[in-house]
PDB file of C-alpha atoms in Angstrom:
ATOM      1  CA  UNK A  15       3.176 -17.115 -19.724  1.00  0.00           C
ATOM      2  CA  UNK A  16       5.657 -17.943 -22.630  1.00  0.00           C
ATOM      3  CA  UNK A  17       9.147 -16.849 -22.983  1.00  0.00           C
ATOM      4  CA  UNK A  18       8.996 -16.680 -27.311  1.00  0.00           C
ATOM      5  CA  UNK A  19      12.335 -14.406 -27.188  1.00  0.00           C
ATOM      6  CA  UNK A  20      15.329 -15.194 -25.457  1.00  0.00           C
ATOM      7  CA  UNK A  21      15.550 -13.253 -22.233  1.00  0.00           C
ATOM      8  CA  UNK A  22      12.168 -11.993 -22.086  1.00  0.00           C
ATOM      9  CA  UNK A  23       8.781 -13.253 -20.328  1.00  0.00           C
ATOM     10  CA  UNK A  24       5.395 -12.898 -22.523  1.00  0.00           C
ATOM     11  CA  UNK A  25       2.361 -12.522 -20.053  1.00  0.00           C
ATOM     12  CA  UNK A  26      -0.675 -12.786 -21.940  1.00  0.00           C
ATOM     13  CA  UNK A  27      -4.043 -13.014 -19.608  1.00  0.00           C
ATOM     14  CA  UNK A  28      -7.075 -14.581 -20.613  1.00  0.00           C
ATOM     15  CA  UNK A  29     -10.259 -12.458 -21.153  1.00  0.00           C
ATOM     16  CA  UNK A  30     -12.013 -13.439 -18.203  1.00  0.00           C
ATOM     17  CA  UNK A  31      -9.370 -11.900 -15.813  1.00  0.00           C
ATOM     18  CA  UNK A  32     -10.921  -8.505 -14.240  1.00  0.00           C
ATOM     19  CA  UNK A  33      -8.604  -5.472 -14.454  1.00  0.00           C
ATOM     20  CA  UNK A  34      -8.592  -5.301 -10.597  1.00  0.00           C
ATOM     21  CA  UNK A  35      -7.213  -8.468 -10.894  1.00  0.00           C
ATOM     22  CA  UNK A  36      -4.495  -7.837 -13.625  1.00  0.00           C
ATOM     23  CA  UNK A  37      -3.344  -4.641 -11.285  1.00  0.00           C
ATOM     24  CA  UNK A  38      -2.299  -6.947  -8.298  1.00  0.00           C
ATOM     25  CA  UNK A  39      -0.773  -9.460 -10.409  1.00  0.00           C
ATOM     26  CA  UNK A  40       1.329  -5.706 -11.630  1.00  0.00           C
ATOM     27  CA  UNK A  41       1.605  -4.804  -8.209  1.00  0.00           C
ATOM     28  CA  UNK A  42       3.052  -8.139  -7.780  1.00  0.00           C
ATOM     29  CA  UNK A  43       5.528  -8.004 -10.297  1.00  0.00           C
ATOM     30  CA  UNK A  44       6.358  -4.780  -9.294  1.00  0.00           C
ATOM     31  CA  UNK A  45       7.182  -5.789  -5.531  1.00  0.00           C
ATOM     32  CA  UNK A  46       9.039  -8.704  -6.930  1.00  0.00           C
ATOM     33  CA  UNK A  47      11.597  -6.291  -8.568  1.00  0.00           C
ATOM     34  CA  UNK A  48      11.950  -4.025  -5.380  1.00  0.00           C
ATOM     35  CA  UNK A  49      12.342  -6.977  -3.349  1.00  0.00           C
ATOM     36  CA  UNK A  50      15.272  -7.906  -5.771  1.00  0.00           C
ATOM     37  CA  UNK A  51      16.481  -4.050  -5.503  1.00  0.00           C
ATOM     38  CA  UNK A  52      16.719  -4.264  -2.073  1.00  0.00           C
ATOM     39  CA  UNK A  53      19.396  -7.426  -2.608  1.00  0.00           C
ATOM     40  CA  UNK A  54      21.410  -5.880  -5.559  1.00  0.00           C
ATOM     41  CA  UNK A  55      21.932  -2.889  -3.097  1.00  0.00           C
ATOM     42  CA  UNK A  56      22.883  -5.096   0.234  1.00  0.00           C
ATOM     43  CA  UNK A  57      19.927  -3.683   2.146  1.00  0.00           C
ATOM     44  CA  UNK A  58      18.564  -7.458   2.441  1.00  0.00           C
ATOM     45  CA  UNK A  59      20.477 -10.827   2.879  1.00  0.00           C
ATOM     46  CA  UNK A  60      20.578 -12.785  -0.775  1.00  0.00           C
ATOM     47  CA  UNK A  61      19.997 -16.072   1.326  1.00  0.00           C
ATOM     48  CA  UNK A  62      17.070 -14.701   4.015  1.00  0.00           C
ATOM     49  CA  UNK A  63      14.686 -12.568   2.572  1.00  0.00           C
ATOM     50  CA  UNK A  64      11.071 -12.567   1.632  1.00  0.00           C
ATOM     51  CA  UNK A  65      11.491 -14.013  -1.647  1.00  0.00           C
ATOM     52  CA  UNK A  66      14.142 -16.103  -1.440  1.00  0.00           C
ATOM     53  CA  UNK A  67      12.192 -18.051   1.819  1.00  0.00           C
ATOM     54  CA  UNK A  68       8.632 -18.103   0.269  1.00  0.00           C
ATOM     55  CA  UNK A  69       5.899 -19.340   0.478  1.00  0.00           C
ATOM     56  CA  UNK A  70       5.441 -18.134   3.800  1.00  0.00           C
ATOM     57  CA  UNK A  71       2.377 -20.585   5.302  1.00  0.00           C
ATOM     58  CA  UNK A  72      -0.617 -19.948   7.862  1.00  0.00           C
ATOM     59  CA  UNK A  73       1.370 -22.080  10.204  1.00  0.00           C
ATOM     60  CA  UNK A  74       4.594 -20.342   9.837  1.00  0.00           C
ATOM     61  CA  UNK A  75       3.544 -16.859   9.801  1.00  0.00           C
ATOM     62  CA  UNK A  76       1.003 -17.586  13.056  1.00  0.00           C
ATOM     63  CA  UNK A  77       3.975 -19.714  15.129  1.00  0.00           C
ATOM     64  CA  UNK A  78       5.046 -18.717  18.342  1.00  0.00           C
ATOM     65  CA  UNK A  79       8.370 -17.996  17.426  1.00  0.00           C
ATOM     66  CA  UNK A  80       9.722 -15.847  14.337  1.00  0.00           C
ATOM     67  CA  UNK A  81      13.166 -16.557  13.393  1.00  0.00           C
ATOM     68  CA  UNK A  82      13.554 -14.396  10.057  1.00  0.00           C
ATOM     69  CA  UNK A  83      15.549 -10.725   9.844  1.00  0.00           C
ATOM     70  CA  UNK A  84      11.704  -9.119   7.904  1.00  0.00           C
ATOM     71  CA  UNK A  85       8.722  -9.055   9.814  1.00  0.00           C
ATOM     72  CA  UNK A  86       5.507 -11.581   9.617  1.00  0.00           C
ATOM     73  CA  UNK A  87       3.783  -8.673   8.038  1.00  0.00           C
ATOM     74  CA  UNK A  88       6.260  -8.781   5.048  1.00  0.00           C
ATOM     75  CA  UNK A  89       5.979 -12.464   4.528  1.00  0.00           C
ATOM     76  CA  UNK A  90       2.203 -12.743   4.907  1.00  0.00           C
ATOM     77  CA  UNK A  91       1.288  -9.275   3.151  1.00  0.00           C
ATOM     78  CA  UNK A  92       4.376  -8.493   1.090  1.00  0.00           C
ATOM     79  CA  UNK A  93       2.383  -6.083  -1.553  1.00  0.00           C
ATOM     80  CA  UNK A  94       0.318  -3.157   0.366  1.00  0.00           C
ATOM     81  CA  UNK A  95      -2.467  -2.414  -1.544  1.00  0.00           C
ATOM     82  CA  UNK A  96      -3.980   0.938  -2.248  1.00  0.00           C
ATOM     83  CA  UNK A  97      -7.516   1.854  -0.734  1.00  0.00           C
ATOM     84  CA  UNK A  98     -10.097   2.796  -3.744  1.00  0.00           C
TER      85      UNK A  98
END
């Protein structure tokens, strides 16, 4: 990653990355943005959400008690993937 204009993010993979593997890295990037939708439009707290409280460990996400206002399927899964 580079950022060679102001403002802007350059991703550039290497040749040895797999398309199925450049698709969740989209997918990724694309659940990132929601997640940040989801904030602009108050429909998740700016200071407890998924993003903002990553990473979300084994240990947490496994722990007896869950303290957060998502679910431990959010912060251990947060991008559903499709079935091929």
């Amino acid at each position: 990653m580079s950022w060679p204009v102001n403002g802007t993010l350059m991703i550039e993979p290497t040749e040895s990355e797999d398309k199925e593997e450049l698709d969740r890295f989209c997918d990724a990037l694309i659940n990132i943005r929601q997640e940040i939708s989801e904030i602009e439009h108050g429909r998740m707290d700016p200071r407890t959400n998924p993003l903002k409280m990553a990473p979300h460990t084994m240990e947490a996400v496994i722990a007896s008690e869950w303290n957060r206002p998502y679910t431990r399927e959010q912060a251990a899964f947060p991008v559903v993937r499709k079935q091929t």
